[in-house]
């Protein structure tokens, strides 16, 4: 089968595209999926580069997210059968082979049914970012209808999912974006108010829009600004962290605990399967209802995996912010 893989961790140029041996028949609760689309996440570049150390088989196929069709099921599989359309994440991590290939063999616990009217590209693009958003917005942040959410970076991969999910819940959504084009995209994604941080002061504008503070502050930047967040949080507000592995930031302890605020951080791929399945159920419902939409910047062929990784790295770790959504890769 064709796949994008590495023999050793390192730069994007280490990625190779070519033939690898066909996968063996699925065993136990595994299912074999013919990949219709895969999607790229920053964590994929961290694993490929060695920035996040994990056990990696050799050769190692990159990629977390996928959507496609089940072509075979192991003898103990009970949730899926051949012909079922599925999507999922959690591949390419913790020693598991990834999704940038024509076929993927996955434990069925990490897969979910794809709604009839949702394309493979949209399902793959929503996988990791959607589950991450749900873990923060619903399971940790407990965002309720009528509350206000502030999303720092509302057009990025996770940020755009947070915007759409918060809106689907019935919250009021304020998003930040860099420039007029991204501000317009944030509005299309569902933001009620958008702050262009290249032309407006975030703190001043949020205080105008939410004088009593925001109930949920979602931070996407590699270097979190706790002074800003705590200042803008309402009483009993919740702050969600999902980036900044190497960040060492000052924290305003006094103002934080006086507000009775909460701070939540988590790693999506370390969350248990049942929590992720609960997230997938809501994601499927909202996508089927048209309330949650995937934000895709571009689609590339699997053969261009190295270029996709280079673009992702430049936009995130490189700080160029050139992407307006997810990169989808098609075998």
PDB file of C-alpha atoms in Angstrom:
ATOM      1  CA  UNK A   1       0.000   0.000   0.000  1.00  0.00           C
ATOM      2  CA  UNK A   2       1.045   3.621  -0.505  1.00  0.00           C
ATOM      3  CA  UNK A   3       1.921   5.560   2.648  1.00  0.00           C
ATOM      4  CA  UNK A   4       3.791   8.593   3.967  1.00  0.00           C
ATOM      5  CA  UNK A   5       6.336   7.474   6.553  1.00  0.00           C
ATOM      6  CA  UNK A   6       9.652   8.140   8.258  1.00  0.00           C
ATOM      7  CA  UNK A   7      12.555   5.916   9.151  1.00  0.00           C
ATOM      8  CA  UNK A   8      13.919   8.392  11.702  1.00  0.00           C
ATOM      9  CA  UNK A   9      12.546  11.486  13.436  1.00  0.00           C
ATOM     10  CA  UNK A  10      13.663  14.837  12.100  1.00  0.00           C
ATOM     11  CA  UNK A  11      12.599  17.586   9.667  1.00  0.00           C
ATOM     12  CA  UNK A  12       9.704  17.358   7.243  1.00  0.00           C
ATOM     13  CA  UNK A  13      12.156  16.347   4.515  1.00  0.00           C
ATOM     14  CA  UNK A  14      12.528  13.005   6.345  1.00  0.00           C
ATOM     15  CA  UNK A  15       9.038  12.058   5.193  1.00  0.00           C
ATOM     16  CA  UNK A  16       8.950   9.530   2.381  1.00  0.00           C
ATOM     17  CA  UNK A  17       6.059   8.564   0.123  1.00  0.00           C
ATOM     18  CA  UNK A  18       6.055   5.060  -1.290  1.00  0.00           C
ATOM     19  CA  UNK A  19       5.043   1.438  -0.954  1.00  0.00           C
ATOM     20  CA  UNK A  20       4.874  -0.396   2.363  1.00  0.00           C
ATOM     21  CA  UNK A  21       3.703  -3.989   2.923  1.00  0.00           C
ATOM     22  CA  UNK A  22      -0.056  -4.502   2.972  1.00  0.00           C
ATOM     23  CA  UNK A  23      -1.549  -4.642   6.459  1.00  0.00           C
ATOM     24  CA  UNK A  24      -2.441  -8.068   7.887  1.00  0.00           C
ATOM     25  CA  UNK A  25      -6.107  -8.955   8.490  1.00  0.00           C
ATOM     26  CA  UNK A  26      -7.525  -7.247  11.592  1.00  0.00           C
ATOM     27  CA  UNK A  27      -7.492  -9.225  14.824  1.00  0.00           C
ATOM     28  CA  UNK A  28      -9.458  -8.917  18.046  1.00  0.00           C
ATOM     29  CA  UNK A  29     -11.520  -5.725  18.032  1.00  0.00           C
ATOM     30  CA  UNK A  30      -9.571  -4.132  15.211  1.00  0.00           C
ATOM     31  CA  UNK A  31     -11.093  -3.026  11.935  1.00  0.00           C
ATOM     32  CA  UNK A  32      -9.338  -2.352   8.639  1.00  0.00           C
ATOM     33  CA  UNK A  33     -10.312   0.970   7.072  1.00  0.00           C
ATOM     34  CA  UNK A  34      -9.763   2.123   3.498  1.00  0.00           C
ATOM     35  CA  UNK A  35      -8.812   5.748   4.039  1.00  0.00           C
ATOM     36  CA  UNK A  36     -10.873   8.338   2.164  1.00  0.00           C
ATOM     37  CA  UNK A  37      -9.204  11.327   3.819  1.00  0.00           C
ATOM     38  CA  UNK A  38      -6.701  12.082   6.567  1.00  0.00           C
ATOM     39  CA  UNK A  39      -6.016  15.395   8.297  1.00  0.00           C
ATOM     40  CA  UNK A  40      -2.905  17.036   9.688  1.00  0.00           C
ATOM     41  CA  UNK A  41      -2.453  18.435  13.206  1.00  0.00           C
ATOM     42  CA  UNK A  42       0.449  20.230  14.900  1.00  0.00           C
ATOM     43  CA  UNK A  43       0.980  17.191  17.152  1.00  0.00           C
ATOM     44  CA  UNK A  44       1.748  15.137  14.028  1.00  0.00           C
ATOM     45  CA  UNK A  45       4.687  17.421  13.277  1.00  0.00           C
ATOM     46  CA  UNK A  46       5.876  17.218  16.900  1.00  0.00           C
ATOM     47  CA  UNK A  47       5.896  13.404  16.784  1.00  0.00           C
ATOM     48  CA  UNK A  48       7.584  13.321  13.368  1.00  0.00           C
ATOM     49  CA  UNK A  49      10.283  15.778  14.447  1.00  0.00           C
ATOM     50  CA  UNK A  50      10.967  14.041  17.758  1.00  0.00           C
ATOM     51  CA  UNK A  51       9.847  17.069  19.792  1.00  0.00           C
ATOM     52  CA  UNK A  52       7.424  14.719  21.552  1.00  0.00           C
ATOM     53  CA  UNK A  53       9.184  11.483  22.357  1.00  0.00           C
ATOM     54  CA  UNK A  54       7.089   8.380  21.811  1.00  0.00           C
ATOM     55  CA  UNK A  55       7.748   4.761  20.922  1.00  0.00           C
ATOM     56  CA  UNK A  56       7.708   4.615  17.116  1.00  0.00           C
ATOM     57  CA  UNK A  57       7.677   1.491  14.961  1.00  0.00           C
ATOM     58  CA  UNK A  58       9.978   1.576  11.927  1.00  0.00           C
ATOM     59  CA  UNK A  59       9.018   2.557   9.369  1.00  0.00           C
ATOM     60  CA  UNK A  60       6.513   4.863  11.074  1.00  0.00           C
ATOM     61  CA  UNK A  61       3.407   6.096   9.242  1.00  0.00           C
ATOM     62  CA  UNK A  62       2.481   9.627  10.350  1.00  0.00           C
ATOM     63  CA  UNK A  63      -0.978  11.058  11.075  1.00  0.00           C
ATOM     64  CA  UNK A  64      -3.707  10.979  13.754  1.00  0.00           C
ATOM     65  CA  UNK A  65      -6.975  11.630  11.931  1.00  0.00           C
ATOM     66  CA  UNK A  66      -8.849   9.631   9.320  1.00  0.00           C
ATOM     67  CA  UNK A  67     -12.184   8.958   7.691  1.00  0.00           C
ATOM     68  CA  UNK A  68     -13.067   6.160   5.330  1.00  0.00           C
ATOM     69  CA  UNK A  69     -14.831   2.819   4.917  1.00  0.00           C
ATOM     70  CA  UNK A  70     -14.437  -0.394   6.884  1.00  0.00           C
ATOM     71  CA  UNK A  71     -13.298  -3.219   4.586  1.00  0.00           C
ATOM     72  CA  UNK A  72     -12.699  -5.938   7.203  1.00  0.00           C
ATOM     73  CA  UNK A  73     -13.419  -6.484  10.889  1.00  0.00           C
ATOM     74  CA  UNK A  74     -11.681  -8.598  13.499  1.00  0.00           C
ATOM     75  CA  UNK A  75     -13.489 -11.547  15.119  1.00  0.00           C
ATOM     76  CA  UNK A  76     -14.252  -9.587  18.313  1.00  0.00           C
ATOM     77  CA  UNK A  77     -15.362  -6.330  16.661  1.00  0.00           C
ATOM     78  CA  UNK A  78     -18.962  -5.484  17.566  1.00  0.00           C
ATOM     79  CA  UNK A  79     -19.423  -1.824  16.667  1.00  0.00           C
ATOM     80  CA  UNK A  80     -18.530  -1.873  12.950  1.00  0.00           C
ATOM     81  CA  UNK A  81     -18.758  -4.157   9.941  1.00  0.00           C
ATOM     82  CA  UNK A  82     -17.496  -3.993   6.347  1.00  0.00           C
ATOM     83  CA  UNK A  83     -19.188  -1.208   4.420  1.00  0.00           C
ATOM     84  CA  UNK A  84     -19.608   1.115   7.412  1.00  0.00           C
ATOM     85  CA  UNK A  85     -18.270   4.636   7.030  1.00  0.00           C
ATOM     86  CA  UNK A  86     -16.178   5.723  10.013  1.00  0.00           C
ATOM     87  CA  UNK A  87     -13.971   8.532  11.267  1.00  0.00           C
ATOM     88  CA  UNK A  88     -11.544   8.747  14.130  1.00  0.00           C
ATOM     89  CA  UNK A  89      -8.338   9.999  15.668  1.00  0.00           C
ATOM     90  CA  UNK A  90      -5.687   8.714  18.120  1.00  0.00           C
ATOM     91  CA  UNK A  91      -3.642   6.915  15.475  1.00  0.00           C
ATOM     92  CA  UNK A  92       0.025   7.731  14.959  1.00  0.00           C
ATOM     93  CA  UNK A  93       0.476   8.085  18.731  1.00  0.00           C
ATOM     94  CA  UNK A  94       1.733   5.957  21.620  1.00  0.00           C
ATOM     95  CA  UNK A  95       3.246   3.373  19.295  1.00  0.00           C
ATOM     96  CA  UNK A  96       0.264   3.085  16.949  1.00  0.00           C
ATOM     97  CA  UNK A  97       0.784   3.446  13.204  1.00  0.00           C
ATOM     98  CA  UNK A  98      -0.720   6.544  11.610  1.00  0.00           C
ATOM     99  CA  UNK A  99      -3.301   7.462   9.005  1.00  0.00           C
ATOM    100  CA  UNK A 100      -1.313   8.869   6.070  1.00  0.00           C
ATOM    101  CA  UNK A 101      -1.788   5.663   4.096  1.00  0.00           C
ATOM    102  CA  UNK A 102      -4.251   3.904   1.850  1.00  0.00           C
ATOM    103  CA  UNK A 103      -5.336   1.652   4.724  1.00  0.00           C
ATOM    104  CA  UNK A 104      -5.387   1.902   8.526  1.00  0.00           C
ATOM    105  CA  UNK A 105      -5.922  -0.847  11.090  1.00  0.00           C
ATOM    106  CA  UNK A 106      -7.474   0.590  14.258  1.00  0.00           C
ATOM    107  CA  UNK A 107      -9.081  -0.655  17.431  1.00  0.00           C
ATOM    108  CA  UNK A 108     -12.782   0.085  16.996  1.00  0.00           C
ATOM    109  CA  UNK A 109     -12.826   2.026  20.286  1.00  0.00           C
ATOM    110  CA  UNK A 110     -11.110   4.928  18.474  1.00  0.00           C
ATOM    111  CA  UNK A 111     -13.592   5.020  15.574  1.00  0.00           C
ATOM    112  CA  UNK A 112     -17.053   6.551  15.203  1.00  0.00           C
ATOM    113  CA  UNK A 113     -19.826   6.313  12.566  1.00  0.00           C
ATOM    114  CA  UNK A 114     -19.759   9.025   9.905  1.00  0.00           C
ATOM    115  CA  UNK A 115     -23.137  10.758   9.363  1.00  0.00           C
ATOM    116  CA  UNK A 116     -24.605  10.186   5.901  1.00  0.00           C
ATOM    117  CA  UNK A 117     -24.344  13.796   4.736  1.00  0.00           C
ATOM    118  CA  UNK A 118     -20.816  14.414   6.087  1.00  0.00           C
ATOM    119  CA  UNK A 119     -17.908  13.912   3.690  1.00  0.00           C
ATOM    120  CA  UNK A 120     -14.762  12.010   4.557  1.00  0.00           C
ATOM    121  CA  UNK A 121     -12.771  15.243   4.246  1.00  0.00           C
ATOM    122  CA  UNK A 122     -15.008  17.078   6.720  1.00  0.00           C
ATOM    123  CA  UNK A 123     -15.081  14.153   9.154  1.00  0.00           C
ATOM    124  CA  UNK A 124     -11.292  13.780   9.119  1.00  0.00           C
ATOM    125  CA  UNK A 125     -10.757  17.520   9.499  1.00  0.00           C
ATOM    126  CA  UNK A 126     -13.051  17.600  12.538  1.00  0.00           C
ATOM    127  CA  UNK A 127     -11.584  14.537  14.283  1.00  0.00           C
ATOM    128  CA  UNK A 128      -8.818  15.570  16.688  1.00  0.00           C
ATOM    129  CA  UNK A 129      -9.814  19.231  16.841  1.00  0.00           C
ATOM    130  CA  UNK A 130     -13.474  18.410  17.440  1.00  0.00           C
ATOM    131  CA  UNK A 131     -12.762  15.924  20.210  1.00  0.00           C
ATOM    132  CA  UNK A 132     -10.299  18.385  21.776  1.00  0.00           C
ATOM    133  CA  UNK A 133     -12.863  21.173  21.612  1.00  0.00           C
ATOM    134  CA  UNK A 134     -15.545  18.995  23.207  1.00  0.00           C
ATOM    135  CA  UNK A 135     -13.252  17.880  26.033  1.00  0.00           C
ATOM    136  CA  UNK A 136     -12.600  21.535  26.859  1.00  0.00           C
ATOM    137  CA  UNK A 137     -15.906  23.229  26.077  1.00  0.00           C
ATOM    138  CA  UNK A 138     -18.310  20.567  27.354  1.00  0.00           C
ATOM    139  CA  UNK A 139     -16.532  18.130  29.633  1.00  0.00           C
ATOM    140  CA  UNK A 140     -14.117  20.525  31.366  1.00  0.00           C
ATOM    141  CA  UNK A 141     -15.538  23.989  30.731  1.00  0.00           C
ATOM    142  CA  UNK A 142     -19.207  23.012  31.183  1.00  0.00           C
ATOM    143  CA  UNK A 143     -20.260  25.833  28.869  1.00  0.00           C
ATOM    144  CA  UNK A 144     -24.004  26.444  29.111  1.00  0.00           C
ATOM    145  CA  UNK A 145     -26.528  28.171  26.846  1.00  0.00           C
ATOM    146  CA  UNK A 146     -26.501  31.919  27.407  1.00  0.00           C
ATOM    147  CA  UNK A 147     -22.940  32.013  28.745  1.00  0.00           C
ATOM    148  CA  UNK A 148     -20.131  33.852  26.970  1.00  0.00           C
ATOM    149  CA  UNK A 149     -17.026  32.192  25.525  1.00  0.00           C
ATOM    150  CA  UNK A 150     -13.885  33.987  24.374  1.00  0.00           C
ATOM    151  CA  UNK A 151     -11.784  32.044  21.881  1.00  0.00           C
ATOM    152  CA  UNK A 152      -8.255  33.324  21.373  1.00  0.00           C
ATOM    153  CA  UNK A 153      -7.412  32.308  17.818  1.00  0.00           C
ATOM    154  CA  UNK A 154     -10.879  31.534  16.526  1.00  0.00           C
ATOM    155  CA  UNK A 155      -9.881  30.473  13.005  1.00  0.00           C
ATOM    156  CA  UNK A 156      -7.197  27.886  13.803  1.00  0.00           C
ATOM    157  CA  UNK A 157      -7.773  24.151  13.814  1.00  0.00           C
ATOM    158  CA  UNK A 158      -8.994  23.777  17.393  1.00  0.00           C
ATOM    159  CA  UNK A 159     -10.134  27.388  17.749  1.00  0.00           C
ATOM    160  CA  UNK A 160     -12.560  27.123  14.835  1.00  0.00           C
ATOM    161  CA  UNK A 161     -14.031  23.931  16.327  1.00  0.00           C
ATOM    162  CA  UNK A 162     -14.434  25.685  19.686  1.00  0.00           C
ATOM    163  CA  UNK A 163     -16.258  28.582  18.014  1.00  0.00           C
ATOM    164  CA  UNK A 164     -18.672  26.270  16.212  1.00  0.00           C
ATOM    165  CA  UNK A 165     -19.232  24.043  19.227  1.00  0.00           C
ATOM    166  CA  UNK A 166     -19.844  26.916  21.644  1.00  0.00           C
ATOM    167  CA  UNK A 167     -22.352  28.375  19.194  1.00  0.00           C
ATOM    168  CA  UNK A 168     -24.079  24.982  18.768  1.00  0.00           C
ATOM    169  CA  UNK A 169     -24.481  24.811  22.549  1.00  0.00           C
ATOM    170  CA  UNK A 170     -26.209  28.201  22.536  1.00  0.00           C
ATOM    171  CA  UNK A 171     -23.469  30.346  24.027  1.00  0.00           C
ATOM    172  CA  UNK A 172     -22.466  33.827  22.946  1.00  0.00           C
ATOM    173  CA  UNK A 173     -19.096  33.579  21.190  1.00  0.00           C
ATOM    174  CA  UNK A 174     -16.357  36.198  20.986  1.00  0.00           C
ATOM    175  CA  UNK A 175     -13.356  35.238  18.867  1.00  0.00           C
ATOM    176  CA  UNK A 176     -10.039  36.881  18.083  1.00  0.00           C
ATOM    177  CA  UNK A 177      -8.522  36.764  14.606  1.00  0.00           C
ATOM    178  CA  UNK A 178      -5.581  38.347  12.832  1.00  0.00           C
ATOM    179  CA  UNK A 179      -6.665  40.560   9.936  1.00  0.00           C
ATOM    180  CA  UNK A 180      -9.860  41.264   8.035  1.00  0.00           C
ATOM    181  CA  UNK A 181      -9.853  37.994   6.083  1.00  0.00           C
ATOM    182  CA  UNK A 182      -9.582  35.811   9.179  1.00  0.00           C
ATOM    183  CA  UNK A 183     -12.098  37.996  11.007  1.00  0.00           C
ATOM    184  CA  UNK A 184     -14.617  37.349   8.235  1.00  0.00           C
ATOM    185  CA  UNK A 185     -13.904  33.623   8.475  1.00  0.00           C
ATOM    186  CA  UNK A 186     -14.503  33.666  12.237  1.00  0.00           C
ATOM    187  CA  UNK A 187     -17.922  35.195  11.629  1.00  0.00           C
ATOM    188  CA  UNK A 188     -18.756  32.538   9.045  1.00  0.00           C
ATOM    189  CA  UNK A 189     -17.774  29.886  11.569  1.00  0.00           C
ATOM    190  CA  UNK A 190     -20.360  31.281  13.987  1.00  0.00           C
ATOM    191  CA  UNK A 191     -18.680  33.928  16.136  1.00  0.00           C
ATOM    192  CA  UNK A 192     -21.101  36.605  17.344  1.00  0.00           C
ATOM    193  CA  UNK A 193     -18.315  39.145  17.840  1.00  0.00           C
ATOM    194  CA  UNK A 194     -14.827  39.182  16.354  1.00  0.00           C
ATOM    195  CA  UNK A 195     -11.827  41.145  17.589  1.00  0.00           C
ATOM    196  CA  UNK A 196      -9.108  41.800  15.001  1.00  0.00           C
ATOM    197  CA  UNK A 197      -6.045  41.773  17.235  1.00  0.00           C
ATOM    198  CA  UNK A 198      -3.952  43.452  14.542  1.00  0.00           C
ATOM    199  CA  UNK A 199      -6.086  46.584  14.875  1.00  0.00           C
ATOM    200  CA  UNK A 200      -7.892  46.325  18.240  1.00  0.00           C
ATOM    201  CA  UNK A 201      -6.885  45.866  21.864  1.00  0.00           C
ATOM    202  CA  UNK A 202      -8.252  42.506  23.019  1.00  0.00           C
ATOM    203  CA  UNK A 203      -8.709  43.436  26.683  1.00  0.00           C
ATOM    204  CA  UNK A 204     -10.408  46.754  26.019  1.00  0.00           C
ATOM    205  CA  UNK A 205     -12.729  45.330  23.389  1.00  0.00           C
ATOM    206  CA  UNK A 206     -13.759  42.299  25.485  1.00  0.00           C
ATOM    207  CA  UNK A 207     -14.587  44.569  28.413  1.00  0.00           C
ATOM    208  CA  UNK A 208     -16.888  46.528  26.102  1.00  0.00           C
ATOM    209  CA  UNK A 209     -18.553  43.384  24.799  1.00  0.00           C
ATOM    210  CA  UNK A 210     -18.697  41.485  28.114  1.00  0.00           C
ATOM    211  CA  UNK A 211     -18.461  43.982  30.990  1.00  0.00           C
ATOM    212  CA  UNK A 212     -19.107  41.279  33.582  1.00  0.00           C
ATOM    213  CA  UNK A 213     -16.445  38.993  32.131  1.00  0.00           C
ATOM    214  CA  UNK A 214     -16.439  35.829  30.053  1.00  0.00           C
ATOM    215  CA  UNK A 215     -17.482  32.443  31.398  1.00  0.00           C
ATOM    216  CA  UNK A 216     -15.023  30.472  29.281  1.00  0.00           C
ATOM    217  CA  UNK A 217     -11.608  31.681  28.103  1.00  0.00           C
ATOM    218  CA  UNK A 218     -10.014  29.358  25.534  1.00  0.00           C
ATOM    219  CA  UNK A 219      -6.291  29.944  25.021  1.00  0.00           C
ATOM    220  CA  UNK A 220      -4.694  28.559  21.845  1.00  0.00           C
ATOM    221  CA  UNK A 221      -1.379  30.422  21.862  1.00  0.00           C
ATOM    222  CA  UNK A 222       1.937  28.725  22.605  1.00  0.00           C
ATOM    223  CA  UNK A 223       2.624  31.323  25.304  1.00  0.00           C
ATOM    224  CA  UNK A 224      -0.510  31.773  27.459  1.00  0.00           C
ATOM    225  CA  UNK A 225      -1.346  35.207  28.845  1.00  0.00           C
ATOM    226  CA  UNK A 226      -2.704  34.488  32.312  1.00  0.00           C
ATOM    227  CA  UNK A 227      -2.885  38.160  33.298  1.00  0.00           C
ATOM    228  CA  UNK A 228      -5.193  38.823  30.356  1.00  0.00           C
ATOM    229  CA  UNK A 229      -7.272  35.708  30.957  1.00  0.00           C
ATOM    230  CA  UNK A 230      -7.842  36.196  34.675  1.00  0.00           C
ATOM    231  CA  UNK A 231      -8.634  39.872  34.149  1.00  0.00           C
ATOM    232  CA  UNK A 232     -11.316  38.989  31.591  1.00  0.00           C
ATOM    233  CA  UNK A 233     -12.842  35.989  33.370  1.00  0.00           C
ATOM    234  CA  UNK A 234     -16.204  36.357  35.071  1.00  0.00           C
ATOM    235  CA  UNK A 235     -16.673  35.057  38.589  1.00  0.00           C
ATOM    236  CA  UNK A 236     -16.427  31.260  38.512  1.00  0.00           C
ATOM    237  CA  UNK A 237     -15.067  31.517  34.986  1.00  0.00           C
ATOM    238  CA  UNK A 238     -13.119  28.667  33.415  1.00  0.00           C
ATOM    239  CA  UNK A 239      -9.890  28.875  31.422  1.00  0.00           C
ATOM    240  CA  UNK A 240      -8.835  26.110  29.026  1.00  0.00           C
ATOM    241  CA  UNK A 241      -5.233  25.481  27.953  1.00  0.00           C
ATOM    242  CA  UNK A 242      -4.450  23.290  24.942  1.00  0.00           C
ATOM    243  CA  UNK A 243      -0.973  24.433  23.820  1.00  0.00           C
ATOM    244  CA  UNK A 244       2.354  25.686  25.075  1.00  0.00           C
ATOM    245  CA  UNK A 245       4.229  22.561  26.195  1.00  0.00           C
ATOM    246  CA  UNK A 246       7.383  24.572  26.893  1.00  0.00           C
ATOM    247  CA  UNK A 247       5.657  27.697  28.238  1.00  0.00           C
ATOM    248  CA  UNK A 248       6.709  29.115  31.600  1.00  0.00           C
ATOM    249  CA  UNK A 249       4.360  32.000  32.328  1.00  0.00           C
ATOM    250  CA  UNK A 250       3.706  34.161  35.363  1.00  0.00           C
ATOM    251  CA  UNK A 251       0.386  33.472  37.045  1.00  0.00           C
ATOM    252  CA  UNK A 252      -1.755  36.018  38.975  1.00  0.00           C
ATOM    253  CA  UNK A 253      -2.649  33.731  41.858  1.00  0.00           C
ATOM    254  CA  UNK A 254      -4.537  36.275  43.977  1.00  0.00           C
ATOM    255  CA  UNK A 255      -6.931  37.610  41.306  1.00  0.00           C
ATOM    256  CA  UNK A 256      -7.500  34.041  40.114  1.00  0.00           C
ATOM    257  CA  UNK A 257      -8.663  32.513  43.379  1.00  0.00           C
ATOM    258  CA  UNK A 258     -10.620  35.598  44.437  1.00  0.00           C
ATOM    259  CA  UNK A 259     -12.786  35.075  41.355  1.00  0.00           C
ATOM    260  CA  UNK A 260     -13.273  31.399  42.177  1.00  0.00           C
ATOM    261  CA  UNK A 261     -11.969  30.637  38.701  1.00  0.00           C
ATOM    262  CA  UNK A 262     -10.871  27.298  37.268  1.00  0.00           C
ATOM    263  CA  UNK A 263      -7.907  26.359  35.073  1.00  0.00           C
ATOM    264  CA  UNK A 264      -8.039  23.212  32.936  1.00  0.00           C
ATOM    265  CA  UNK A 265      -5.368  21.589  30.827  1.00  0.00           C
ATOM    266  CA  UNK A 266      -5.480  18.192  29.157  1.00  0.00           C
ATOM    267  CA  UNK A 267      -3.923  16.074  26.437  1.00  0.00           C
ATOM    268  CA  UNK A 268      -6.586  14.801  24.088  1.00  0.00           C
ATOM    269  CA  UNK A 269      -4.897  11.526  23.144  1.00  0.00           C
ATOM    270  CA  UNK A 270      -4.447  10.556  26.815  1.00  0.00           C
ATOM    271  CA  UNK A 271      -8.168  10.841  27.520  1.00  0.00           C
ATOM    272  CA  UNK A 272     -10.064   7.515  27.913  1.00  0.00           C
ATOM    273  CA  UNK A 273     -11.993   6.059  25.013  1.00  0.00           C
ATOM    274  CA  UNK A 274     -15.411   6.551  26.648  1.00  0.00           C
ATOM    275  CA  UNK A 275     -14.821  10.303  27.081  1.00  0.00           C
ATOM    276  CA  UNK A 276     -13.788  10.615  23.445  1.00  0.00           C
ATOM    277  CA  UNK A 277     -16.778   8.552  22.296  1.00  0.00           C
ATOM    278  CA  UNK A 278     -19.103  10.902  24.173  1.00  0.00           C
ATOM    279  CA  UNK A 279     -17.475  13.793  22.345  1.00  0.00           C
ATOM    280  CA  UNK A 280     -17.919  12.043  18.998  1.00  0.00           C
ATOM    281  CA  UNK A 281     -21.640  11.565  19.634  1.00  0.00           C
ATOM    282  CA  UNK A 282     -22.238  15.284  20.027  1.00  0.00           C
ATOM    283  CA  UNK A 283     -19.925  16.100  17.117  1.00  0.00           C
ATOM    284  CA  UNK A 284     -21.861  13.760  14.827  1.00  0.00           C
ATOM    285  CA  UNK A 285     -25.175  15.239  15.869  1.00  0.00           C
ATOM    286  CA  UNK A 286     -24.049  18.842  15.385  1.00  0.00           C
ATOM    287  CA  UNK A 287     -22.391  18.113  12.038  1.00  0.00           C
ATOM    288  CA  UNK A 288     -25.469  16.263  10.778  1.00  0.00           C
ATOM    289  CA  UNK A 289     -27.627  19.228  11.830  1.00  0.00           C
ATOM    290  CA  UNK A 290     -25.298  21.698  10.096  1.00  0.00           C
ATOM    291  CA  UNK A 291     -24.439  23.416  13.384  1.00  0.00           C
ATOM    292  CA  UNK A 292     -20.760  22.425  13.311  1.00  0.00           C
ATOM    293  CA  UNK A 293     -18.641  22.742  10.181  1.00  0.00           C
ATOM    294  CA  UNK A 294     -15.116  21.629   9.428  1.00  0.00           C
ATOM    295  CA  UNK A 295     -12.659  24.417   8.654  1.00  0.00           C
ATOM    296  CA  UNK A 296     -10.426  23.209   5.809  1.00  0.00           C
ATOM    297  CA  UNK A 297      -7.683  25.432   4.441  1.00  0.00           C
ATOM    298  CA  UNK A 298      -6.552  23.148   1.625  1.00  0.00           C
ATOM    299  CA  UNK A 299      -6.530  19.569   0.348  1.00  0.00           C
ATOM    300  CA  UNK A 300      -3.313  17.905  -0.813  1.00  0.00           C
ATOM    301  CA  UNK A 301      -2.505  14.455  -2.228  1.00  0.00           C
ATOM    302  CA  UNK A 302      -0.855  11.923   0.063  1.00  0.00           C
ATOM    303  CA  UNK A 303       2.270  12.175  -2.070  1.00  0.00           C
ATOM    304  CA  UNK A 304       2.633  15.791  -0.830  1.00  0.00           C
ATOM    305  CA  UNK A 305       2.793  14.788   2.855  1.00  0.00           C
ATOM    306  CA  UNK A 306       6.226  16.383   3.358  1.00  0.00           C
ATOM    307  CA  UNK A 307       4.954  19.678   1.933  1.00  0.00           C
ATOM    308  CA  UNK A 308       1.882  19.492   4.184  1.00  0.00           C
ATOM    309  CA  UNK A 309       4.087  19.023   7.254  1.00  0.00           C
ATOM    310  CA  UNK A 310       6.313  21.926   6.211  1.00  0.00           C
ATOM    311  CA  UNK A 311       3.306  24.224   5.803  1.00  0.00           C
ATOM    312  CA  UNK A 312       1.856  23.170   9.168  1.00  0.00           C
ATOM    313  CA  UNK A 313       5.144  23.749  10.973  1.00  0.00           C
ATOM    314  CA  UNK A 314       5.671  27.163   9.419  1.00  0.00           C
ATOM    315  CA  UNK A 315       2.168  28.239  10.402  1.00  0.00           C
ATOM    316  CA  UNK A 316       2.219  27.000  14.011  1.00  0.00           C
ATOM    317  CA  UNK A 317       5.673  26.523  15.515  1.00  0.00           C
ATOM    318  CA  UNK A 318       7.102  29.016  13.009  1.00  0.00           C
ATOM    319  CA  UNK A 319       4.520  31.621  13.976  1.00  0.00           C
ATOM    320  CA  UNK A 320       3.534  32.607  10.424  1.00  0.00           C
ATOM    321  CA  UNK A 321      -0.182  31.837  10.995  1.00  0.00           C
ATOM    322  CA  UNK A 322      -0.552  31.350   7.254  1.00  0.00           C
ATOM    323  CA  UNK A 323      -3.160  28.600   7.440  1.00  0.00           C
ATOM    324  CA  UNK A 324      -6.862  29.420   7.745  1.00  0.00           C
ATOM    325  CA  UNK A 325      -7.869  25.940   8.840  1.00  0.00           C
ATOM    326  CA  UNK A 326      -6.910  22.278   8.505  1.00  0.00           C
ATOM    327  CA  UNK A 327      -4.818  20.563   5.857  1.00  0.00           C
ATOM    328  CA  UNK A 328      -6.596  17.476   4.517  1.00  0.00           C
ATOM    329  CA  UNK A 329      -4.637  14.763   2.732  1.00  0.00           C
ATOM    330  CA  UNK A 330      -6.253  12.376   0.241  1.00  0.00           C
ATOM    331  CA  UNK A 331      -4.651   9.010  -0.707  1.00  0.00           C
TER     332      UNK A 331
END
